[in-house]
XYZ file of N, CA and C in Angstrom:
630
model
N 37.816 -12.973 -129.218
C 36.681 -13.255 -128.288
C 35.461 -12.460 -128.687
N 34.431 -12.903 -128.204
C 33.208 -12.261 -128.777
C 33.094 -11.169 -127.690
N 32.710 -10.061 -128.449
C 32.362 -8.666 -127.543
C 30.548 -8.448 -127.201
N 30.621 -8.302 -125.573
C 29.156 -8.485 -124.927
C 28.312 -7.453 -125.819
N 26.880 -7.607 -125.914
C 26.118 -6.839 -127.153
C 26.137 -5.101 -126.379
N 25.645 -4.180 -127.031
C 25.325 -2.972 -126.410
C 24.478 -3.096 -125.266
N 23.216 -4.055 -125.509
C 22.288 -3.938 -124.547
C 22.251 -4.316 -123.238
N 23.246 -5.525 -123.114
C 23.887 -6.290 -121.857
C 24.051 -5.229 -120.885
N 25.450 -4.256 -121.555
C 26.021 -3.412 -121.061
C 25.120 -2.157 -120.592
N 24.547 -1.802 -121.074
C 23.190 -1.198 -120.679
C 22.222 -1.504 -119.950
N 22.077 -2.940 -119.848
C 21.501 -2.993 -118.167
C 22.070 -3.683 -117.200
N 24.068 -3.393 -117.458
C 24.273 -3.865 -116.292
C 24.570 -2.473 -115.483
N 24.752 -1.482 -116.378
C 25.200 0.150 -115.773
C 23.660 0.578 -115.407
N 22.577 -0.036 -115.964
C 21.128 0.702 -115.437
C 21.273 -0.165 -113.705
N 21.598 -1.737 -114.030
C 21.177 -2.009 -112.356
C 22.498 -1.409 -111.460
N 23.436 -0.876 -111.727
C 24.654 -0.273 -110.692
C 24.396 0.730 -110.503
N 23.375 1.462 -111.393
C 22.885 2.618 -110.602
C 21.527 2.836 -109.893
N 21.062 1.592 -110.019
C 20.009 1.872 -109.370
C 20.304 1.532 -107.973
N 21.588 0.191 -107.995
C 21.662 -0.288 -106.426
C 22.330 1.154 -105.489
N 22.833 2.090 -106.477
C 23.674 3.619 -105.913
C 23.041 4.192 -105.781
N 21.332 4.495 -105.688
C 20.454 5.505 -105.672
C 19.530 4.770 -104.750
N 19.579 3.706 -104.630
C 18.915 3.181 -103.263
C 18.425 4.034 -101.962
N 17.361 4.349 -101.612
C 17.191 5.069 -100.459
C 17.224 4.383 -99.411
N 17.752 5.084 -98.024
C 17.635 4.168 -96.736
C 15.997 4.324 -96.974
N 15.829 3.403 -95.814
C 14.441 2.480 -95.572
C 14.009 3.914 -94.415
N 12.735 4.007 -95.070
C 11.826 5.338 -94.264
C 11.729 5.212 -92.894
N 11.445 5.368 -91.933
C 10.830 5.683 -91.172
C 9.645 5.744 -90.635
N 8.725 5.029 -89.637
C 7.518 4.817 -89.421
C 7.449 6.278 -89.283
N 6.109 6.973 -89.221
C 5.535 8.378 -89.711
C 5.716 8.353 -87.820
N 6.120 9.649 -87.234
C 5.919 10.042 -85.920
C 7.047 9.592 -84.760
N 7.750 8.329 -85.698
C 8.870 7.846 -84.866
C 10.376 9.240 -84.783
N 10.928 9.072 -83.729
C 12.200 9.958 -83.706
C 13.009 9.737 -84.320
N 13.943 9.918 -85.234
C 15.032 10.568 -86.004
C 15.661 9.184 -85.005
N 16.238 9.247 -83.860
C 17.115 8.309 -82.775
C 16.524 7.972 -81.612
N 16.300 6.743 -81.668
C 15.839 6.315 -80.119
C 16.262 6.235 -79.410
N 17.791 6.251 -79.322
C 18.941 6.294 -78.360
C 18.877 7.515 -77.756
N 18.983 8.810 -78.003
C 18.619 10.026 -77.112
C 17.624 10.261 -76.124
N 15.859 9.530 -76.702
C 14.908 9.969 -76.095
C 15.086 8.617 -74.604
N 15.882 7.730 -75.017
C 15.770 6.471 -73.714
C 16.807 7.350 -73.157
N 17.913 7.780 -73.523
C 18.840 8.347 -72.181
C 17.802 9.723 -72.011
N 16.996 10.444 -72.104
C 16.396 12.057 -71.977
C 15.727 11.128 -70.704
N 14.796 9.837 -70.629
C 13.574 9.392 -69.864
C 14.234 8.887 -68.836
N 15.773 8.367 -68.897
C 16.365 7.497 -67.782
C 16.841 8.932 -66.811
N 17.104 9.534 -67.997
C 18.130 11.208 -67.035
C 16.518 11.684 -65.926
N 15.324 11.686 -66.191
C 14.022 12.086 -65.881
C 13.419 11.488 -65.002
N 14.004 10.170 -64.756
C 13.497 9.272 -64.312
C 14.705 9.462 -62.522
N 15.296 9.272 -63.152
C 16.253 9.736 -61.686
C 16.151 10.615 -61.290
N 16.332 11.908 -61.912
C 15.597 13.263 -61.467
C 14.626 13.226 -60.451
N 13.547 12.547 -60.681
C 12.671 12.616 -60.214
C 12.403 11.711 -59.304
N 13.096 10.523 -58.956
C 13.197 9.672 -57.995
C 14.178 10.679 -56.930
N 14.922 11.242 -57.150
C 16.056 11.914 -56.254
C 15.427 12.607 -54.931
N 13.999 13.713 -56.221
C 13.536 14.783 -55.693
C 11.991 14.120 -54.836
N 11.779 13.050 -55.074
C 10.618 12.243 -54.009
C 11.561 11.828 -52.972
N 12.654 11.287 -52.527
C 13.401 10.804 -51.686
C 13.775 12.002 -50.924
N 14.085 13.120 -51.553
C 14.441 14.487 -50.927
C 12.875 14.807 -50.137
N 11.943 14.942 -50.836
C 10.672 15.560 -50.536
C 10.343 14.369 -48.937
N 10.442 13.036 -49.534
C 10.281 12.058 -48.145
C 11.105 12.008 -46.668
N 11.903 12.799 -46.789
C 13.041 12.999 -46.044
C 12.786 14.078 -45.328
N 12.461 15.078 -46.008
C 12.017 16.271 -45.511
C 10.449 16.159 -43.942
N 9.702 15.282 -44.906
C 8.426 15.261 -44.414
C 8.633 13.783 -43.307
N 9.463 13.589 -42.821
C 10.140 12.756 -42.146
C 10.914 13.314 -40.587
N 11.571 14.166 -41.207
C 12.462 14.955 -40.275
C 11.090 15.895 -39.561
N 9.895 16.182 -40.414
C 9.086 17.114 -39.717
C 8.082 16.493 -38.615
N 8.131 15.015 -39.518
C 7.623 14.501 -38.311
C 8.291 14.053 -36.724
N 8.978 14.159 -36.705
C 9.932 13.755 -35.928
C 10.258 14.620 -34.846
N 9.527 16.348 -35.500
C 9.894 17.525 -34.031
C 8.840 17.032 -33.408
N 8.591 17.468 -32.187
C 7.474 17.712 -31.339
C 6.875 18.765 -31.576
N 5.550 18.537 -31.045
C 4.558 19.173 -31.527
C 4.735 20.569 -30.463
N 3.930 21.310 -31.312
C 3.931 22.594 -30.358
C 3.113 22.926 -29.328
N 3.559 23.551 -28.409
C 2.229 23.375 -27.490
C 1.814 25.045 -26.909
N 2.074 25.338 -27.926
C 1.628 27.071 -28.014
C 0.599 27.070 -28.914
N -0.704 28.112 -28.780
C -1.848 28.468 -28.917
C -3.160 27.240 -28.472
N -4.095 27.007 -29.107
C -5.079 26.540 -28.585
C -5.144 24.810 -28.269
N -4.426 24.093 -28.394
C -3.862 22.910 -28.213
C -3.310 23.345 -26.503
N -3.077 24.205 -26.117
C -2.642 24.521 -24.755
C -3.528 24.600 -23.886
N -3.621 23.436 -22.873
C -4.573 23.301 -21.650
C -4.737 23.964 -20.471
N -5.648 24.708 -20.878
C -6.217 25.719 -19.538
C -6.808 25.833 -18.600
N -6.205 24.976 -17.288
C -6.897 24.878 -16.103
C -8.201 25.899 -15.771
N -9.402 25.256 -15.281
C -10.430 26.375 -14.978
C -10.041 26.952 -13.601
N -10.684 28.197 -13.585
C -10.430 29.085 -12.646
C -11.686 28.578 -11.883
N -11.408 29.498 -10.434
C -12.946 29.151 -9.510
C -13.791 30.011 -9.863
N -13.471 31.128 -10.338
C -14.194 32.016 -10.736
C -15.214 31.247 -12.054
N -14.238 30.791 -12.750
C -15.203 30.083 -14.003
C -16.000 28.627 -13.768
N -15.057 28.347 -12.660
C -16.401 26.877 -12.126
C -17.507 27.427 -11.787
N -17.624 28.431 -10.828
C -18.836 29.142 -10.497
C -19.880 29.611 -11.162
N -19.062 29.803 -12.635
C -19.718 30.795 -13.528
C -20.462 29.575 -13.966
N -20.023 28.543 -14.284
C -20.195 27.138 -14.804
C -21.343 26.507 -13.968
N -21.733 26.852 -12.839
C -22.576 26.292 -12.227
C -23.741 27.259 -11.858
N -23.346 28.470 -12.162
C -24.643 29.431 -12.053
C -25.489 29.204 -13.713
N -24.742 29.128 -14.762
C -25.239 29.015 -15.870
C -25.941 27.374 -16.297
N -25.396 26.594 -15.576
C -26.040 25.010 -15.710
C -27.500 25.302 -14.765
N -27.302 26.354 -13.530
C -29.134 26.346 -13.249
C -29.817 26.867 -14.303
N -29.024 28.139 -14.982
C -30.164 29.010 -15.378
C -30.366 28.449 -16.965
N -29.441 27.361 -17.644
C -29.911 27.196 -18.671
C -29.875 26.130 -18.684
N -29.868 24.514 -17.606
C -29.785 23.539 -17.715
C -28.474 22.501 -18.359
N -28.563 21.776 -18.916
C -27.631 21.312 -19.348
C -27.711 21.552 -21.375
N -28.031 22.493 -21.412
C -27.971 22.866 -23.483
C -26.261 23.102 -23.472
N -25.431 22.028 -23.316
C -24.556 22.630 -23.796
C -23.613 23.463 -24.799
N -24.506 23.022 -25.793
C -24.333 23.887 -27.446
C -24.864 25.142 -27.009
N -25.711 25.206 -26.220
C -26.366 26.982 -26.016
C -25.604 27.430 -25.155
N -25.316 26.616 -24.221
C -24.298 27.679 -23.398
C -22.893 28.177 -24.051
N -22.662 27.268 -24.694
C -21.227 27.744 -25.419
C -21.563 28.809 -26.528
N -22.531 28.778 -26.981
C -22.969 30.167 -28.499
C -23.052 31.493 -27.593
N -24.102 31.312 -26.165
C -23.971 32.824 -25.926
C -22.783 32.923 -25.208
N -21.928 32.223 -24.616
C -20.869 32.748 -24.472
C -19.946 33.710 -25.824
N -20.130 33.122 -26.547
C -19.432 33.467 -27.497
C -20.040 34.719 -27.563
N -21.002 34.909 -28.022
C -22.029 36.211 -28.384
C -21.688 37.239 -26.935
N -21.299 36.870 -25.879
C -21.508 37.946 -24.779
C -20.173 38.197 -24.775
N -19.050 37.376 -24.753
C -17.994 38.010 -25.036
C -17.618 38.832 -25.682
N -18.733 38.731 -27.501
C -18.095 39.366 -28.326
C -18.785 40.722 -28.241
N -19.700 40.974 -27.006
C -19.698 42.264 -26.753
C -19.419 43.006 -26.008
N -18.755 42.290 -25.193
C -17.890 42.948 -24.104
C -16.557 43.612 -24.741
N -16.049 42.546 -25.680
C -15.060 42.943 -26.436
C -14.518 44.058 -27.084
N -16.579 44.507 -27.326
C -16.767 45.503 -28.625
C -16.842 46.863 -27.417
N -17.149 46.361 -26.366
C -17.118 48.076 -25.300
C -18.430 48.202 -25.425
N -19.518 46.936 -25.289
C -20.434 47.935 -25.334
C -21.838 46.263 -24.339
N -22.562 46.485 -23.332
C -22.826 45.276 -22.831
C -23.734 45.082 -23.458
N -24.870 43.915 -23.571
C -25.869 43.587 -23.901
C -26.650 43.378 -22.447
N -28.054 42.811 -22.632
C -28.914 42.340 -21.619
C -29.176 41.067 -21.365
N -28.165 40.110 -21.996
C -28.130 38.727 -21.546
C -27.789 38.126 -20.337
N -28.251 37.128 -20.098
C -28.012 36.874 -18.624
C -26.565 36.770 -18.347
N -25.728 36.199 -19.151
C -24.122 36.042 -18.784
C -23.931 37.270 -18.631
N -24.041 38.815 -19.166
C -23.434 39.528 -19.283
C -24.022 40.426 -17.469
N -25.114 39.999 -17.842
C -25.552 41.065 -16.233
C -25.484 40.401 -15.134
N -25.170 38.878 -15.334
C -25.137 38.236 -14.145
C -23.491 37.591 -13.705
N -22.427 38.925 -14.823
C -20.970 38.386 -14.710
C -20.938 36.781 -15.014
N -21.462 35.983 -15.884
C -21.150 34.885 -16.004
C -20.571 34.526 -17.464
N -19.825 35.249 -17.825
C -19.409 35.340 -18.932
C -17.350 34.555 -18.679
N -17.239 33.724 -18.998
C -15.827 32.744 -18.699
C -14.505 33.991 -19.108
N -14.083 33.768 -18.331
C -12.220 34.641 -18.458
C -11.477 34.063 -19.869
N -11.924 32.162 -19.710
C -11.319 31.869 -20.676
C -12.532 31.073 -21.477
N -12.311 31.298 -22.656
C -13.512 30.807 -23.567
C -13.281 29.097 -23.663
N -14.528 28.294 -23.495
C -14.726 27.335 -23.946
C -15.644 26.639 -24.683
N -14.900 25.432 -25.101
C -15.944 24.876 -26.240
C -17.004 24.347 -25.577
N -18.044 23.493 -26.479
C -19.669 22.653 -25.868
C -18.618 21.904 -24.794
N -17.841 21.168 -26.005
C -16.990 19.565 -24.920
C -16.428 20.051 -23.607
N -15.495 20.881 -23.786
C -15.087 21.340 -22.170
C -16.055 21.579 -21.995
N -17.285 22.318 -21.839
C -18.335 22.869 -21.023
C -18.781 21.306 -20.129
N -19.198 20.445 -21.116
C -19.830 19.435 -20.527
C -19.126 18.736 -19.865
N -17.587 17.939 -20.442
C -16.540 17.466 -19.232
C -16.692 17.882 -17.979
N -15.951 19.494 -17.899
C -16.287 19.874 -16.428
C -17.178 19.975 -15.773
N -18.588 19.666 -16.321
C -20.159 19.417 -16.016
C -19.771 18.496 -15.000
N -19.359 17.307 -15.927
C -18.896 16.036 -15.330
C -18.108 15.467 -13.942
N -16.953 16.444 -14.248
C -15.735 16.394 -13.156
C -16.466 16.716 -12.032
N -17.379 18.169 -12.041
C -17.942 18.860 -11.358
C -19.038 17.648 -10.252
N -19.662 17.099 -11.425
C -20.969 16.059 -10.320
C -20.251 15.133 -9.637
N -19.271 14.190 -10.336
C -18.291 13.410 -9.880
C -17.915 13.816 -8.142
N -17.455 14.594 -8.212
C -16.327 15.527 -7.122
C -17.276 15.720 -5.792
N -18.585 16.097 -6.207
C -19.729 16.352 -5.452
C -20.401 14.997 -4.646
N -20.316 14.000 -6.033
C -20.750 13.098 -5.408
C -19.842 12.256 -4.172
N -18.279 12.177 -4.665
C -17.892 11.228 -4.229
C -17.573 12.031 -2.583
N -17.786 13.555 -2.464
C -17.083 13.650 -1.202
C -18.720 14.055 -0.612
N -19.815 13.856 -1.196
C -20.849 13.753 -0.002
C -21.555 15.015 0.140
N -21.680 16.077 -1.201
C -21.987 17.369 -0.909
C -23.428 17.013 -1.629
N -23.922 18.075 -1.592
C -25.193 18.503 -2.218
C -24.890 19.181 -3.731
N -25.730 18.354 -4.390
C -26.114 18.671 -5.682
C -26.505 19.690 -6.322
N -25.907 20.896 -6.860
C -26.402 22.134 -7.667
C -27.458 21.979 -7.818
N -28.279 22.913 -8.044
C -29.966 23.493 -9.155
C -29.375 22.868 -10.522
N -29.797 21.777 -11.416
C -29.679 21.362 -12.542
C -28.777 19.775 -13.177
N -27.881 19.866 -11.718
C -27.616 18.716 -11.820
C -27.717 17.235 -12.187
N -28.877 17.388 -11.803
C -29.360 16.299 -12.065
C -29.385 15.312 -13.874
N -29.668 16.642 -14.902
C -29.513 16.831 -15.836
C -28.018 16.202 -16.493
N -27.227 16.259 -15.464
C -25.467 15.957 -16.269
C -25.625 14.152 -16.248
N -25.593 13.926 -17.503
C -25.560 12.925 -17.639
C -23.793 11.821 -17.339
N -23.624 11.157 -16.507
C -22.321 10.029 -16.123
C -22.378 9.190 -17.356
N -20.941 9.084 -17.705
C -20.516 8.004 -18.303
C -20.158 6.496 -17.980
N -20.160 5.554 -18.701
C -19.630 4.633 -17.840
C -18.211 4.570 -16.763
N -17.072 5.446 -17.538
C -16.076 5.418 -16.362
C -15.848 6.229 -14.998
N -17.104 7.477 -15.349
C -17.213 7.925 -14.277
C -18.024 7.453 -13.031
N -19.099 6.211 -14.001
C -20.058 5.623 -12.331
C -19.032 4.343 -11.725
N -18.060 4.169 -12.633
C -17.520 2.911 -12.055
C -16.374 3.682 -11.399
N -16.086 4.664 -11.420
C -15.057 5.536 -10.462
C -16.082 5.802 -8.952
N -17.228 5.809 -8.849
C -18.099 6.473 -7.757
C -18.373 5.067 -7.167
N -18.507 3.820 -8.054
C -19.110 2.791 -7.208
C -17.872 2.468 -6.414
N -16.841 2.300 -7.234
C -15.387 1.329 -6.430
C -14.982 2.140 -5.121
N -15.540 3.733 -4.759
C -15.512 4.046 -4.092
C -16.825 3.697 -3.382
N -17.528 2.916 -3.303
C -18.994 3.299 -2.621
C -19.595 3.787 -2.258
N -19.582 4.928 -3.491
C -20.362 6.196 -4.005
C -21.847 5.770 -4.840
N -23.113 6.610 -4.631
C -24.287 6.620 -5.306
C -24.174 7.011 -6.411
N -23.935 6.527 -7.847
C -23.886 7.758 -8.910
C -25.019 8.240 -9.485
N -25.904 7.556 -8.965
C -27.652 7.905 -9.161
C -28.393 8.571 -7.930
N -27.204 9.597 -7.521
C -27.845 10.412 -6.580
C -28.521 11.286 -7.350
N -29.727 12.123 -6.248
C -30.427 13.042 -6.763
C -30.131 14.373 -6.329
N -31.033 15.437 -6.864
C -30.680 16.833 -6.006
C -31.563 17.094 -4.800
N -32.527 16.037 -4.804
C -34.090 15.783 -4.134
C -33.285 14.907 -2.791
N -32.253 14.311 -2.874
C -31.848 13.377 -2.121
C -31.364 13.756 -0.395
N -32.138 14.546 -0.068
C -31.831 15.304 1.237
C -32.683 15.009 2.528
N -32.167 14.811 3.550
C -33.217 14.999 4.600
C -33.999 16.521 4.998
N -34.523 16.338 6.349
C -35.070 17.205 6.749
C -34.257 18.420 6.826
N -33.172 17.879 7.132
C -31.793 19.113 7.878
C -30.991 19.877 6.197
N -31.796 19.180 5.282
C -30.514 19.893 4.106
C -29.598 18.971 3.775
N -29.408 17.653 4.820
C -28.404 17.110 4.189
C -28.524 15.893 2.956
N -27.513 15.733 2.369
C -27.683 14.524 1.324
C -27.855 13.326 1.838
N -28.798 12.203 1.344
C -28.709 11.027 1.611
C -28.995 10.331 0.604
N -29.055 9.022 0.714
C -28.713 7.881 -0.027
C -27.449 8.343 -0.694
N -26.358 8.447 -0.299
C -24.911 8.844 -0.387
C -23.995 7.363 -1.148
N -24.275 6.280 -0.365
C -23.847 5.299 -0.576
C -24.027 4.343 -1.321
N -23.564 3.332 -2.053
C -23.766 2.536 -3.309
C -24.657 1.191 -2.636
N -25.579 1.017 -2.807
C -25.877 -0.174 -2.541
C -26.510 -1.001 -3.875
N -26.094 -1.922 -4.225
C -26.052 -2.741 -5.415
C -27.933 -3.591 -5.277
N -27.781 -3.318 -6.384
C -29.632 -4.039 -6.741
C -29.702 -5.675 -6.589
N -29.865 -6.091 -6.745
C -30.532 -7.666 -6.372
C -30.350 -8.260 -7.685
N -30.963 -7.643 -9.207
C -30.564 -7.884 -10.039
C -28.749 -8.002 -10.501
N -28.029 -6.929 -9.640
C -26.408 -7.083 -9.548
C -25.810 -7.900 -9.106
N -26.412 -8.641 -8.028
C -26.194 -9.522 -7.191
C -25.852 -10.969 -8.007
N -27.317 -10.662 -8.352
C -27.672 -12.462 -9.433
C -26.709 -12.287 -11.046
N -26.084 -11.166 -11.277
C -25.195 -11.307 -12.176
C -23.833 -11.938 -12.321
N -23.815 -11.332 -10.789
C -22.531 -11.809 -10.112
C -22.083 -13.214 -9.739
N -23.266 -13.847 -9.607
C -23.003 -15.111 -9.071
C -23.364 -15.867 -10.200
N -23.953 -15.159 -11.471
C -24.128 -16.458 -12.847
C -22.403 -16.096 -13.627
């Protein structure tokens, strides 16, 4: 038989070693070594962290759920008579500023506090509140205050006049057939109050019946 030439044989041992020296196929530049680790690292991360929002929601769940506290300033402090009084000597002498009446309170307290008085009128005229309040309470009980006056028929403080009614408080004075546009002027000869009673305008009338 005829024997294959030298050179045959020489490149059939050059291509068997080249297919043996073959490199695996590279790698995109920045990709991981295994993608199988970093998807279980993100799934393990991923629950983790769903666990600890469900924990955190749970928490802030249960907190909502106590009742609220009703210790410190959220706690409603009936006025004293002493402080209605005080409340109505200070609506003559400074009108209805309710932002001003509430600052020098603050200011006269905070020198009573300190042990030492000033010459403001709250302080020399004892009108300084037991319990401190804000503008809003100041003016509410403004309110309650004219209300109360009006509906049982008394006479109107020095300044009164000034406290401005809301709508639910004149419709509380009319259904009683109360004036809520009484005055402090509204008195007879004797001191007493009049025009006490609600009598409806003509224009009220013709509303009523369209």
């Amino acid at each position: 038989p005829r024997q294959p030439s030298s050179s045959a044989s020489s490149s059939t041992t050059t291509t068997t070693t080249a297919l043996q020296r073959r490199p695996r196929a590279s790698l995109p530049t920045g990709a991981p070594a295994s993608s199988a680790p970093a998807s279980t690292s993100a799934s393990r991360s991923s629950v983790s962290s769903t666990a600890t929002t469900v924990a955190s929601f749970r928490e802030i769940n249960e907190m909502n759920r106590r009742p609220a506290s009703r210790a410190g300033p959220q706690q409603r402090v009936p006025w004293s008579n002493k402080d209605t009084h005080r409340l109505i000597r200070l609506i003559e002498h400074h009108n209805c500023l309710w932002a001003l009446i509430a600052k020098r309170q603050v200011a006269a307290a905070s020198n009573l506090g300190a042990g030492y008085g000033g010459d403001s009128f709250e302080e020399r005229e004892d009108c300084v509140f037991d319990h401190p309040r804000d503008q809003q309470a100041i003016r509410d009980k403004a309110r309650n205050l004219k209300v109360d006056l009006l509906k049982a028929d008394l006479n109107l403080y020095p300044g009164f006049d000034g406290i401005a009614l809301g709508k639910k408080e004149r419709l509380a004075l009319i259904s009683r057939g109360k004036n809520p546009d009484r005055r402090e002027g509204d008195v007879d000869a004797a001191g007493e109050p009049t025009h006490t009673e609600y009598v409806p305008l003509e224009s009220d009338d013709e509303d009523d019946e369209l």
